[in-house]
Amino acid sequence: MPSEFDLIARYFTRPSRTAVLGVGDDAALLRTTPGMELAISADMLVAGQHFFPDTDPERLGHKALAVNLSDLAAMGAVPKWALLSLALPEADETWLAAFARGFLGLAEHHGVELIGGDTTRGPLNLSVTILGEVEAGRALRRDAAQDSDDIWVSGTLGGAALGLRHLRGEIELPPEMAAACRARLEAPQPRLALGRALIGLAHAAIDVSDGLLADLGHILECSGKGAIIESGRIPLAAALPTQPEWLRSCALSGGDDYELCFTAPTALRPQVEAAAAAAGTPATRIGTITSSGGILLVDETGKRIPVPPSGFDHFG
Ligand code: ADP
Ligand code: MG
């Protein structure tokens, strides 16, 4: 049986590049860049709650880091360091090797260094803390939306929720679409380049983890604003338009897409479009910030349509 220390050494220890001291001591040591603020966030994935226990471990490693990177993307921060705390029911080395491959592969791709964590026996639980840097005073916050800002969303919405329903056996999808939706759910791509490109352009931003309505709702609440959303403008996952009406609310209320929702002044439309193009992530204008009154959903003719129930809440 490998010891906890063998496992850490084998799967989670890599040479430090930007940390003063990485894995192996009582604490890691970091030197932060002058003029930058630290952006720090933690996200936990619990087996049975956030993922099926038999999920492909490589994808799980990817997702555990991706959902944290997505939070930094939504702040406009550059991710730099991560801590990984694992509770594992057993020391399954095949599982750990694949998990580490997924986690460290994505970390490498974004220049993130794994600098520490904790490893313990227990019900499968993956907890990541991410640290990044953003120019002092310039982070994209939830509380900064302003009246008459455009509301934008990156990529497409609803794919991950469709993937989940398909995995649960609730809906049928053609094989190619099923695979695409499942990839959205299991291997989300954090919109880091877009988040960075929006610094100085966007007023407020959030990542869409719990559904567009719920997450935009957080911006509105923090900023003390309302919103009008044009339903027909919402960019739907490729599999959605051919689905029955009841499923299309996935684009509004489905979680796990990890796109960015952000607000920006109307005068900056061309700049936002250029930033999205430069980042290689499409962005679509879906509505307008108003002075108050929650979210008003309208059709092409401006007629009000009922807002479906909001996103996921663990204790709701
Ligand atoms: P301590 O007893 O001081 O908490 P640990 O034995 O838990 O130390 O961890 C030893 C070293 O390994 C520490 O540097 C810790 O940050 C690191 N570490 C433990 N688990 C992980 C993990 N899953 N990924 C990365 N580093 C880890
Ligand atoms: Mg420890």
mmCIF file of C-alpha atoms and ligand atoms in Angstrom, residues 4-5 8 12-13 22-28 83-86 114-119, ligand 1:
data_model
loop_
_atom_site.group_PDB
_atom_site.id
_atom_site.type_symbol
_atom_site.label_atom_id
_atom_site.label_comp_id
_atom_site.label_asym_id
_atom_site.label_seq_id
_atom_site.Cartn_x
_atom_site.Cartn_y
_atom_site.Cartn_z
ATOM 1 C CA GLU A 4 -0.186 9.295 1.680
ATOM 2 C CA PHE A 5 3.296 10.777 1.199
ATOM 3 C CA ILE A 8 1.571 13.108 -3.003
ATOM 4 C CA PHE A 12 0.992 15.854 -7.141
ATOM 5 C CA THR A 13 4.576 17.036 -6.871
ATOM 6 C CA GLY A 22 5.859 24.491 -3.522
ATOM 7 C CA VAL A 23 4.648 21.081 -2.327
ATOM 8 C CA GLY A 24 6.564 19.413 0.501
ATOM 9 C CA ASP A 25 6.908 21.814 3.423
ATOM 10 C CA ASP A 26 4.405 22.910 6.055
ATOM 11 C CA ALA A 27 3.316 25.761 3.822
ATOM 12 C CA ALA A 28 4.031 27.060 0.342
ATOM 13 C CA LEU A 83 -4.109 24.043 -3.693
ATOM 14 C CA LEU A 84 -5.790 20.653 -3.979
ATOM 15 C CA SER A 85 -7.448 18.942 -1.023
ATOM 16 C CA LEU A 86 -8.635 15.412 -1.642
ATOM 17 C CA LEU A 114 0.031 23.210 -7.828
ATOM 18 C CA ILE A 115 1.675 24.422 -4.618
ATOM 19 C CA GLY A 116 0.037 22.291 -1.922
ATOM 20 C CA GLY A 117 -3.071 20.732 -0.526
ATOM 21 C CA ASP A 118 -4.171 17.930 1.726
ATOM 22 C CA THR A 119 -4.811 14.236 1.142
HETATM 23 P P1 ADP B 1 0.840 18.692 6.995
HETATM 24 O O1 ADP B 1 0.927 17.503 7.868
HETATM 25 O O2 ADP B 1 1.805 19.795 7.340
HETATM 26 O O3 ADP B 1 -0.556 19.150 6.749
HETATM 27 P P2 ADP B 1 0.767 17.061 4.695
HETATM 28 O O4 ADP B 1 1.406 15.781 5.047
HETATM 29 O O5 ADP B 1 -0.718 17.143 4.705
HETATM 30 O O6 ADP B 1 1.399 18.198 5.574
HETATM 31 O O7 ADP B 1 1.252 17.468 3.245
HETATM 32 C C1 ADP B 1 2.611 17.412 2.895
HETATM 33 C C2 ADP B 1 2.852 18.336 1.731
HETATM 34 O O8 ADP B 1 2.140 17.855 0.622
HETATM 35 C C3 ADP B 1 2.391 19.760 1.976
HETATM 36 O O9 ADP B 1 3.268 20.628 1.282
HETATM 37 C C4 ADP B 1 1.012 19.780 1.310
HETATM 38 O O10 ADP B 1 0.680 21.086 0.884
HETATM 39 C C5 ADP B 1 1.241 18.835 0.149
HETATM 40 N N1 ADP B 1 0.029 18.138 -0.303
HETATM 41 C C6 ADP B 1 -0.743 17.279 0.384
HETATM 42 N N2 ADP B 1 -1.741 16.793 -0.380
HETATM 43 C C7 ADP B 1 -1.616 17.372 -1.603
HETATM 44 C C8 ADP B 1 -2.326 17.294 -2.812
HETATM 45 N N3 ADP B 1 -3.404 16.519 -2.974
HETATM 46 N N4 ADP B 1 -1.890 18.040 -3.850
HETATM 47 C C9 ADP B 1 -0.813 18.825 -3.718
HETATM 48 N N5 ADP B 1 -0.086 18.941 -2.603
HETATM 49 C C10 ADP B 1 -0.468 18.221 -1.542
#
